[in-house]
Amino acid sequence: MPVTFNLGEALDSLLKAAATSAGLEAAAFVPDVRIADPRHGDFQANGVLGYAKARRLNPRAVAEQLVAALPAEVAADYTVAIAGPGFINFTLKPATLLAWLRAHDSAAHLRANAATARHGQTWVVDYSSPNTAKQMHVGHLRSAVIGEAICRLLEFSGAKVIRDNHVGDWGTQFGKLIWAYRRHLDAAAFAADPLEEFERLYQVGNAAADADPAVLEQARQELVKLQAGDPENLAVWKHINAVSLAAFQPIYDRLGIRFDHTLGESFYNDQVERIYRELAATGLAQESQGALVVFHPEHPRFKTQPFIMRKADGASNYATTDLATALYRAEYFHADGIVVVTDFRQADHFEQLYLTVRKWFAARSYRLPELHHVTFGAVTDADGKALRTRDGGTIKLKELLAEAEARAYALVSERSAELPEAERRAIAAVVGVGSVQYADLAQNRSSDYVFAWDKMISLEGNTAAYLLYAVARIHSIFRKLDAVPGEAATEAAGTPPETPAELALARKLVKFADALRLATDTLRPHFLCLYLYELAGDYSAFYAADKVAVDDPAVRARRLLLCARTLLVMETGLGLLGLRTLTRM
RNA sequence: GCGAGCGUAGCACAAUGGAUAGUGUAGUGGCCUCCGAAGCCAUUGAUCUGGGUUCGAUUCCCAGCGCUCGCACCA
């Protein structure tokens, strides 16, 4: 019989069908299948408890009816038991475990089976989104790392994903910056580090404007000229942006990020008139204190807190461009879903934005995509304060990544001194960046995250290195036995798992599908991290308990199959998180 | 003031309304003539307070307390 990728979902369907044939009110019955505690089984159906209680029935009796109505294939694949007040427990039989492992024997097969949930859908993911003319700092890391993982998860579930870097390239800061750029550019400093020089120039312009009203006026004029399309200022502005984006690229390269588009705020400049017109025409927008704003009377706060979409001076702001951006993504990209990844402080803005977009699109009969604002907490130091350098400055992302790599290099040199230096450097690059990425991903994104080098790179517990170490050990076994993962002869000779450690590992492997679904549906990559960590733990326990390189060919084949499949799932899962893997470390 | 997020062992975290609340670290005690000990095994220790809904609440609702953040033209 065919083995489905997501066994829990398949059970859910079978239970619904059984409810009908058992004469239950099938429409009202929700099987509620979920991963069970391994002590109870692999999956459990909790749905009969609520169903029976609501109808004053005996839950155990209902469960028995339901189990009796299940097709024979379920009894062939699972040991089924009714337990406690009416839980139905399903424990996979060893032969079923083997069948699943055999059916999912390559990255292509995993991908093909996973890529049904969002087949044919288009999702736009807006992440990273730094301001130009500034360096990326630690605050930009979470958006980039979480956003990239979400892109990969959505792609794996079958969606076409459009990665859009919505850079802040059109702020009022450009007046002062252009003023200073024209007068105080240090060519040598610019050549050494353009972003550092832009930041210095902005500070020079800012200080000069503070000190001298004439300078302030000149800077204002520079901005007016820029916004009016003055060719010279436009050229300077374009140069600043081009240089900034080029300077970001090495960081994106290290994080494995490639954007499809970099449509910053300036891209929407010529579309704001349409936004004003349409929101005024639909009656959503109104004049208030000289500004054009949207109130939401049904909302406890936004009935009085305005969504300002045109300032009193007539200028647009980020509400305007975000409205235009939503429209562009719906009209031009035909997005079925939009995901914007920013920190939680922008929650109010996006709540107002999405309320407005929903009403606006409804009024114009535009097709409304799913709108998601993926938020994440602050990165703090051990005292819970925003993470800063010792002198109070922000921590630059490129320095942070360099330090991660340096720490990883020191560690690998200590643990694996026998490896050639070039390889230790290469390992440090993977472990260093991966540790930073993983530390960001492994924690539920809603909460603040305490940044601590020691926890991140110490390589114990739920860290990238622990997972990469498990992967490296599997590769090491294959090297030692002069074998290749997934070899046909070995796979064919593999028999069902037998020992407790083999069974625990196999049972964890088949739950990859559920972890993927959970992480993707909730847009929370930490569910996948948690799964991979547990998988690595089950593998390590298996590794310690059951030797692979034994003489008995049947036992060896059985265990090599488990090694090959663990490797496949680990490498696939880590790849979805945006991490690279190693064969030695 | 109004609103949002968060509150789980000493510390850092997990738990899609389910069974005895899981893990790491720190502590304690074991395991390398044996595939990589960056590992494995065992063990001590926790749901902010008070109500409510539910067969069942860390989870949902209400009220408090604490921390963080947001609230008229920055993004």
mmCIF file of N, CA, C and O in Angstrom, chain A residues 233-289:
data_model
loop_
_atom_site.group_PDB
_atom_site.id
_atom_site.type_symbol
_atom_site.label_atom_id
_atom_site.label_comp_id
_atom_site.label_asym_id
_atom_site.label_seq_id
_atom_site.Cartn_x
_atom_site.Cartn_y
_atom_site.Cartn_z
ATOM 1 N N ASN A 233 21.116 65.999 -7.791
ATOM 2 C CA ASN A 233 20.833 65.356 -6.511
ATOM 3 C C ASN A 233 20.362 63.922 -6.697
ATOM 4 O O ASN A 233 20.670 63.040 -5.890
ATOM 5 N N LEU A 234 19.621 63.718 -7.776
ATOM 6 C CA LEU A 234 19.163 62.364 -8.069
ATOM 7 C C LEU A 234 20.365 61.445 -8.316
ATOM 8 O O LEU A 234 20.383 60.288 -7.872
ATOM 9 N N ALA A 235 21.368 61.980 -8.998
ATOM 10 C CA ALA A 235 22.563 61.193 -9.287
ATOM 11 C C ALA A 235 23.306 60.853 -7.998
ATOM 12 O O ALA A 235 23.751 59.713 -7.809
ATOM 13 N N VAL A 236 23.426 61.830 -7.105
ATOM 14 C CA VAL A 236 24.089 61.571 -5.825
ATOM 15 C C VAL A 236 23.322 60.510 -5.050
ATOM 16 O O VAL A 236 23.895 59.553 -4.506
ATOM 17 N N TRP A 237 21.994 60.695 -5.003
ATOM 18 C CA TRP A 237 21.136 59.762 -4.266
ATOM 19 C C TRP A 237 21.254 58.342 -4.834
ATOM 20 O O TRP A 237 21.376 57.364 -4.102
ATOM 21 N N LYS A 238 21.247 58.246 -6.160
ATOM 22 C CA LYS A 238 21.383 56.928 -6.795
ATOM 23 C C LYS A 238 22.722 56.295 -6.451
ATOM 24 O O LYS A 238 22.810 55.084 -6.204
ATOM 25 N N HIS A 239 23.737 57.125 -6.447
ATOM 26 C CA HIS A 239 25.067 56.621 -6.122
ATOM 27 C C HIS A 239 25.106 56.078 -4.695
ATOM 28 O O HIS A 239 25.624 54.991 -4.432
ATOM 29 N N ILE A 240 24.549 56.859 -3.778
ATOM 30 C CA ILE A 240 24.524 56.424 -2.379
ATOM 31 C C ILE A 240 23.810 55.076 -2.250
ATOM 32 O O ILE A 240 24.281 54.160 -1.570
ATOM 33 N N ASN A 241 22.692 54.936 -2.920
ATOM 34 C CA ASN A 241 21.932 53.695 -2.818
ATOM 35 C C ASN A 241 22.668 52.523 -3.451
ATOM 36 O O ASN A 241 22.696 51.422 -2.897
ATOM 37 N N ALA A 242 23.258 52.774 -4.616
ATOM 38 C CA ALA A 242 23.955 51.686 -5.303
ATOM 39 C C ALA A 242 25.129 51.192 -4.463
ATOM 40 O O ALA A 242 25.346 49.985 -4.311
ATOM 41 N N VAL A 243 25.867 52.145 -3.913
ATOM 42 C CA VAL A 243 27.012 51.780 -3.083
ATOM 43 C C VAL A 243 26.551 51.036 -1.833
ATOM 44 O O VAL A 243 27.161 50.057 -1.396
ATOM 45 N N SER A 244 25.443 51.479 -1.255
ATOM 46 C CA SER A 244 24.914 50.827 -0.044
ATOM 47 C C SER A 244 24.529 49.383 -0.335
ATOM 48 O O SER A 244 24.906 48.467 0.405
ATOM 49 N N LEU A 245 23.795 49.176 -1.415
ATOM 50 C CA LEU A 245 23.339 47.822 -1.730
ATOM 51 C C LEU A 245 24.522 46.905 -2.024
ATOM 52 O O LEU A 245 24.519 45.745 -1.614
ATOM 53 N N ALA A 246 25.521 47.451 -2.697
ATOM 54 C CA ALA A 246 26.708 46.641 -2.973
ATOM 55 C C ALA A 246 27.408 46.264 -1.672
ATOM 56 O O ALA A 246 27.945 45.168 -1.534
ATOM 57 N N ALA A 247 27.377 47.172 -0.702
ATOM 58 C CA ALA A 247 28.034 46.895 0.574
ATOM 59 C C ALA A 247 27.252 45.875 1.408
ATOM 60 O O ALA A 247 27.823 45.170 2.243
ATOM 61 N N PHE A 248 25.932 45.805 1.183
ATOM 62 C CA PHE A 248 25.139 44.804 1.910
ATOM 63 C C PHE A 248 25.406 43.403 1.378
ATOM 64 O O PHE A 248 25.249 42.420 2.088
ATOM 65 N N GLN A 249 25.792 43.325 0.120
ATOM 66 C CA GLN A 249 25.819 42.028 -0.549
ATOM 67 C C GLN A 249 26.688 40.974 0.145
ATOM 68 O O GLN A 249 26.270 39.827 0.266
ATOM 69 N N PRO A 250 27.897 41.339 0.609
ATOM 70 C CA PRO A 250 28.698 40.310 1.279
ATOM 71 C C PRO A 250 28.001 39.701 2.493
ATOM 72 O O PRO A 250 28.159 38.498 2.770
ATOM 73 N N ILE A 251 27.223 40.502 3.199
ATOM 74 C CA ILE A 251 26.495 39.964 4.353
ATOM 75 C C ILE A 251 25.412 39.006 3.888
ATOM 76 O O ILE A 251 25.245 37.912 4.437
ATOM 77 N N TYR A 252 24.683 39.394 2.842
ATOM 78 C CA TYR A 252 23.661 38.484 2.309
ATOM 79 C C TYR A 252 24.297 37.198 1.796
ATOM 80 O O TYR A 252 23.734 36.112 1.945
ATOM 81 N N ASP A 253 25.474 37.322 1.191
ATOM 82 C CA ASP A 253 26.161 36.125 0.701
ATOM 83 C C ASP A 253 26.466 35.168 1.853
ATOM 84 O O ASP A 253 26.279 33.963 1.738
ATOM 85 N N ARG A 254 26.937 35.728 2.935
ATOM 86 C CA ARG A 254 27.272 34.864 4.077
ATOM 87 C C ARG A 254 26.038 34.203 4.662
ATOM 88 O O ARG A 254 26.107 33.102 5.194
ATOM 89 N N LEU A 255 24.919 34.903 4.596
ATOM 90 C CA LEU A 255 23.683 34.348 5.146
ATOM 91 C C LEU A 255 22.924 33.507 4.114
ATOM 92 O O LEU A 255 21.870 32.958 4.416
ATOM 93 N N GLY A 256 23.454 33.423 2.913
ATOM 94 C CA GLY A 256 22.799 32.610 1.883
ATOM 95 C C GLY A 256 21.518 33.220 1.348
ATOM 96 O O GLY A 256 20.584 32.507 0.993
ATOM 97 N N ILE A 257 21.459 34.535 1.309
ATOM 98 C CA ILE A 257 20.240 35.230 0.882
ATOM 99 C C ILE A 257 20.438 35.850 -0.496
ATOM 100 O O ILE A 257 21.420 36.541 -0.740
ATOM 101 N N ARG A 258 19.482 35.603 -1.382
ATOM 102 C CA ARG A 258 19.470 36.242 -2.709
ATOM 103 C C ARG A 258 18.077 36.780 -2.956
ATOM 104 O O ARG A 258 17.113 36.018 -3.041
ATOM 105 N N PHE A 259 17.968 38.074 -3.095
ATOM 106 C CA PHE A 259 16.649 38.668 -3.321
ATOM 107 C C PHE A 259 16.283 38.621 -4.796
ATOM 108 O O PHE A 259 17.139 38.735 -5.663
ATOM 109 N N ASP A 260 14.996 38.477 -5.052
ATOM 110 C CA ASP A 260 14.501 38.572 -6.424
ATOM 111 C C ASP A 260 14.316 40.032 -6.813
ATOM 112 O O ASP A 260 14.451 40.388 -7.972
ATOM 113 N N HIS A 261 13.941 40.840 -5.822
ATOM 114 C CA HIS A 261 13.697 42.258 -6.085
ATOM 115 C C HIS A 261 14.183 43.079 -4.911
ATOM 116 O O HIS A 261 14.169 42.613 -3.773
ATOM 117 N N THR A 262 14.624 44.277 -5.205
ATOM 118 C CA THR A 262 14.906 45.250 -4.163
ATOM 119 C C THR A 262 14.093 46.491 -4.514
ATOM 120 O O THR A 262 14.579 47.416 -5.152
ATOM 121 N N LEU A 263 12.823 46.424 -4.135
ATOM 122 C CA LEU A 263 11.909 47.520 -4.446
ATOM 123 C C LEU A 263 11.739 48.343 -3.173
ATOM 124 O O LEU A 263 10.901 48.040 -2.328
ATOM 125 N N GLY A 264 12.564 49.357 -3.044
ATOM 126 C CA GLY A 264 12.531 50.173 -1.837
ATOM 127 C C GLY A 264 11.399 51.169 -1.860
ATOM 128 O O GLY A 264 10.573 51.201 -2.780
ATOM 129 N N GLU A 265 11.374 51.987 -0.836
ATOM 130 C CA GLU A 265 10.290 52.966 -0.710
ATOM 131 C C GLU A 265 10.229 53.900 -1.927
ATOM 132 O O GLU A 265 9.148 54.276 -2.376
ATOM 133 N N SER A 266 11.382 54.245 -2.463
ATOM 134 C CA SER A 266 11.401 55.196 -3.576
ATOM 135 C C SER A 266 10.690 54.640 -4.804
ATOM 136 O O SER A 266 10.159 55.392 -5.616
ATOM 137 N N PHE A 267 10.658 53.322 -4.928
ATOM 138 C CA PHE A 267 10.019 52.696 -6.083
ATOM 139 C C PHE A 267 8.547 53.074 -6.184
ATOM 140 O O PHE A 267 7.965 53.089 -7.269
ATOM 141 N N TYR A 268 7.949 53.402 -5.047
ATOM 142 C CA TYR A 268 6.504 53.656 -5.023
ATOM 143 C C TYR A 268 6.155 55.142 -5.101
ATOM 144 O O TYR A 268 4.990 55.508 -5.005
ATOM 145 N N ASN A 269 7.186 55.971 -5.300
ATOM 146 C CA ASN A 269 6.962 57.416 -5.323
ATOM 147 C C ASN A 269 5.881 57.843 -6.303
ATOM 148 O O ASN A 269 5.043 58.681 -5.997
ATOM 149 N N ASP A 270 5.918 57.261 -7.500
ATOM 150 C CA ASP A 270 4.977 57.719 -8.525
ATOM 151 C C ASP A 270 3.611 57.048 -8.386
ATOM 152 O O ASP A 270 2.760 57.206 -9.244
ATOM 153 N N GLN A 271 3.431 56.276 -7.324
ATOM 154 C CA GLN A 271 2.142 55.592 -7.169
ATOM 155 C C GLN A 271 1.310 56.159 -6.030
ATOM 156 O O GLN A 271 0.186 55.693 -5.803
ATOM 157 N N VAL A 272 1.866 57.148 -5.328
ATOM 158 C CA VAL A 272 1.151 57.630 -4.138
ATOM 159 C C VAL A 272 -0.110 58.414 -4.494
ATOM 160 O O VAL A 272 -1.095 58.364 -3.753
ATOM 161 N N GLU A 273 -0.109 59.091 -5.651
ATOM 162 C CA GLU A 273 -1.304 59.860 -6.026
ATOM 163 C C GLU A 273 -2.519 58.945 -6.146
ATOM 164 O O GLU A 273 -3.624 59.288 -5.726
ATOM 165 N N ARG A 274 -2.292 57.802 -6.725
ATOM 166 C CA ARG A 274 -3.403 56.851 -6.875
ATOM 167 C C ARG A 274 -3.924 56.406 -5.501
ATOM 168 O O ARG A 274 -5.123 56.225 -5.305
ATOM 169 N N ILE A 275 -2.997 56.243 -4.563
ATOM 170 C CA ILE A 275 -3.391 55.827 -3.214
ATOM 171 C C ILE A 275 -4.273 56.900 -2.572
ATOM 172 O O ILE A 275 -5.340 56.603 -2.023
ATOM 173 N N TYR A 276 -3.826 58.155 -2.642
ATOM 174 C CA TYR A 276 -4.626 59.249 -2.075
ATOM 175 C C TYR A 276 -6.020 59.248 -2.707
ATOM 176 O O TYR A 276 -7.039 59.358 -2.018
ATOM 177 N N ARG A 277 -6.027 59.140 -4.029
ATOM 178 C CA ARG A 277 -7.270 59.248 -4.787
ATOM 179 C C ARG A 277 -8.239 58.124 -4.395
ATOM 180 O O ARG A 277 -9.395 58.360 -4.083
ATOM 181 N N GLU A 278 -7.722 56.908 -4.371
ATOM 182 C CA GLU A 278 -8.622 55.780 -4.125
ATOM 183 C C GLU A 278 -9.123 55.754 -2.688
ATOM 184 O O GLU A 278 -10.290 55.459 -2.446
ATOM 185 N N LEU A 279 -8.257 56.069 -1.746
ATOM 186 C CA LEU A 279 -8.711 56.020 -0.359
ATOM 187 C C LEU A 279 -9.656 57.163 -0.037
ATOM 188 O O LEU A 279 -10.543 57.004 0.800
ATOM 189 N N ALA A 280 -9.460 58.284 -0.737
ATOM 190 C CA ALA A 280 -10.414 59.375 -0.554
ATOM 191 C C ALA A 280 -11.746 59.015 -1.219
ATOM 192 O O ALA A 280 -12.815 59.211 -0.639
ATOM 193 N N ALA A 281 -11.674 58.434 -2.406
ATOM 194 C CA ALA A 281 -12.884 58.098 -3.157
ATOM 195 C C ALA A 281 -13.732 57.059 -2.420
ATOM 196 O O ALA A 281 -14.963 57.107 -2.457
ATOM 197 N N THR A 282 -13.085 56.107 -1.756
ATOM 198 C CA THR A 282 -13.849 55.085 -1.043
ATOM 199 C C THR A 282 -14.351 55.596 0.304
ATOM 200 O O THR A 282 -15.050 54.882 1.012
ATOM 201 N N GLY A 283 -13.965 56.806 0.668
ATOM 202 C CA GLY A 283 -14.438 57.371 1.925
ATOM 203 C C GLY A 283 -13.658 56.913 3.141
ATOM 204 O O GLY A 283 -14.004 57.235 4.271
ATOM 205 N N LEU A 284 -12.619 56.150 2.928
ATOM 206 C CA LEU A 284 -11.833 55.659 4.063
ATOM 207 C C LEU A 284 -10.977 56.768 4.657
ATOM 208 O O LEU A 284 -10.815 56.859 5.874
ATOM 209 N N ALA A 285 -10.407 57.608 3.793
ATOM 210 C CA ALA A 285 -9.490 58.634 4.277
ATOM 211 C C ALA A 285 -10.221 59.947 4.515
ATOM 212 O O ALA A 285 -11.218 60.249 3.864
ATOM 213 N N GLN A 286 -9.741 60.706 5.458
ATOM 214 C CA GLN A 286 -10.329 62.010 5.757
ATOM 215 C C GLN A 286 -9.231 62.984 6.169
ATOM 216 O O GLN A 286 -8.143 62.579 6.578
ATOM 217 N N GLU A 287 -9.560 64.290 6.040
ATOM 218 C CA GLU A 287 -8.621 65.328 6.477
ATOM 219 C C GLU A 287 -8.690 65.450 7.993
ATOM 220 O O GLU A 287 -9.783 65.417 8.575
ATOM 221 N N SER A 288 -7.538 65.566 8.628
ATOM 222 C CA SER A 288 -7.513 65.803 10.070
ATOM 223 C C SER A 288 -6.241 66.567 10.393
ATOM 224 O O SER A 288 -5.145 66.099 10.090
ATOM 225 N N GLN A 289 -6.398 67.723 10.992
ATOM 226 C CA GLN A 289 -5.257 68.588 11.328
ATOM 227 C C GLN A 289 -4.343 68.776 10.124
ATOM 228 O O GLN A 289 -3.119 68.782 10.241
#
